[in-house]
Amino acid sequence: MSQKSFILTLEGVTKAFDGFKAINELNFYMDEGELRVVIGPNGAGKSTMLDLITGRTRPDVGKVEFEQKTDLTALNESQINQLGIGRKFQTPSVYIDHSVFENIWLSLEGPRTVWSTLFSRMTGAQKDRIHEVLKTVGLQDRATVKAGSLSHGQKQWLEIGMLLAQNPKLLLVDEPAAGMSDEETARTGELLMSLAGQHSIIVIEHDMTFVRQIARKVTVLHQGTVLCEGTVDEVQNDPRVIEVYLGRKKKGHQACLN
Ligand code: ADP
Ligand code: MG
């Protein structure tokens, strides 16, 4: 029987800031090709978990391993990126004065400067690849407009396209639906689902309608550790999850699960 291999393994990972354990003995395993959604209250450690994967932060102890062979704790951010791990932050960062097409072009290959790219000749294969990426993210009819004139949602898709241009194995996406209209949110869900399989994807998200749309398996983080994992229904009905979110609601915080 063939066994799926893990694209990502976090085992016994702890990371403290001034004595406060933002990540606390975290164990997290992800299959290759999986689309995993990570939820949890504010301060649960979700962004720190991504920081630990991308090398932005180093664990105090524990294992962070890529494809069951590469120790990510021994590498820096750019080495980790070169392995095929791409991250999309919450706020889109695109080149607003360049066209949508140029933005993808600038992201195509390894590290280059804006000048060297714009003054180099584009190959037919590069052109095809740029159009393919634009089609995937639904921006093919926006290719020639300046990125700065796109809507918030379109900028987010462009940035996902810029990551895809590097053909990452693992894609980390932090709260993609934040600030999007319902329609944009639904289209983002479709996009992420279409990418799963060819890429492994971790999505951090609060919007439970969105989570329900895309999630196969959900991991609930709480106080830097996994509270539970399962389908959306399983985690929403888990008494520990209800306690964590209701506990917050009583204190006047907005509950994430509804
Ligand atoms: P989430 O993304 O789930 O809201 P974070 O990972 O951003 O949570 O934060 C988890 C906890 O770690 C928070 O209490 C936060 O204040 C703390 N934290 C995160 N990064 C740092 C840092 N660089 N320095 C100090 N504290 C941090
Ligand atoms: Mg966060």
mmCIF file of C-alpha atoms in Angstrom, residues 3-13 25-38 49 53 62-68 170 200-202 217-219 221 226 229-230:
data_model
loop_
_atom_site.group_PDB
_atom_site.id
_atom_site.type_symbol
_atom_site.label_atom_id
_atom_site.label_comp_id
_atom_site.label_asym_id
_atom_site.label_seq_id
_atom_site.Cartn_x
_atom_site.Cartn_y
_atom_site.Cartn_z
ATOM 1 C CA GLN A 3 1.541 5.849 1.922
ATOM 2 C CA LYS A 4 1.248 9.578 1.457
ATOM 3 C CA SER A 5 4.272 11.428 2.706
ATOM 4 C CA PHE A 6 4.208 14.479 4.909
ATOM 5 C CA ILE A 7 5.076 17.757 3.219
ATOM 6 C CA LEU A 8 5.408 19.333 6.635
ATOM 7 C CA THR A 9 6.115 18.076 10.138
ATOM 8 C CA LEU A 10 6.207 20.140 13.320
ATOM 9 C CA GLU A 11 6.976 18.098 16.404
ATOM 10 C CA GLY A 12 7.363 19.254 19.986
ATOM 11 C CA VAL A 13 7.831 22.843 18.863
ATOM 12 C CA GLU A 25 4.790 21.800 22.330
ATOM 13 C CA LEU A 26 3.048 21.998 18.998
ATOM 14 C CA ASN A 27 2.643 18.886 16.854
ATOM 15 C CA PHE A 28 1.380 19.425 13.317
ATOM 16 C CA TYR A 29 1.497 17.024 10.365
ATOM 17 C CA MET A 30 0.382 17.754 6.849
ATOM 18 C CA ASP A 31 0.078 15.463 3.826
ATOM 19 C CA GLU A 32 1.425 16.424 0.451
ATOM 20 C CA GLY A 33 -1.253 18.120 -1.681
ATOM 21 C CA GLU A 34 -3.457 18.871 1.295
ATOM 22 C CA LEU A 35 -5.458 22.068 1.760
ATOM 23 C CA ARG A 36 -5.426 22.645 5.518
ATOM 24 C CA VAL A 37 -7.284 25.371 7.328
ATOM 25 C CA VAL A 38 -5.952 26.611 10.662
ATOM 26 C CA MET A 49 3.429 29.034 13.426
ATOM 27 C CA ILE A 53 7.877 27.432 8.994
ATOM 28 C CA GLY A 62 11.383 21.017 18.433
ATOM 29 C CA LYS A 63 11.422 19.774 14.888
ATOM 30 C CA VAL A 64 10.301 21.697 11.799
ATOM 31 C CA GLU A 65 10.810 19.475 8.777
ATOM 32 C CA PHE A 66 9.957 19.799 5.083
ATOM 33 C CA GLU A 67 9.215 16.717 2.966
ATOM 34 C CA GLN A 68 10.379 14.463 5.778
ATOM 35 C CA LEU A 170 3.867 24.662 -0.059
ATOM 36 C CA SER A 200 0.050 21.899 -0.483
ATOM 37 C CA ILE A 201 -1.681 24.850 1.156
ATOM 38 C CA ILE A 202 -2.130 26.131 4.690
ATOM 39 C CA LYS A 217 -9.474 19.230 7.508
ATOM 40 C CA VAL A 218 -9.372 21.975 10.116
ATOM 41 C CA THR A 219 -6.785 22.419 12.854
ATOM 42 C CA LEU A 221 -4.922 26.226 17.578
ATOM 43 C CA VAL A 226 -3.444 21.963 18.740
ATOM 44 C CA GLU A 229 -8.433 18.558 14.388
ATOM 45 C CA GLY A 230 -11.163 17.265 12.110
#
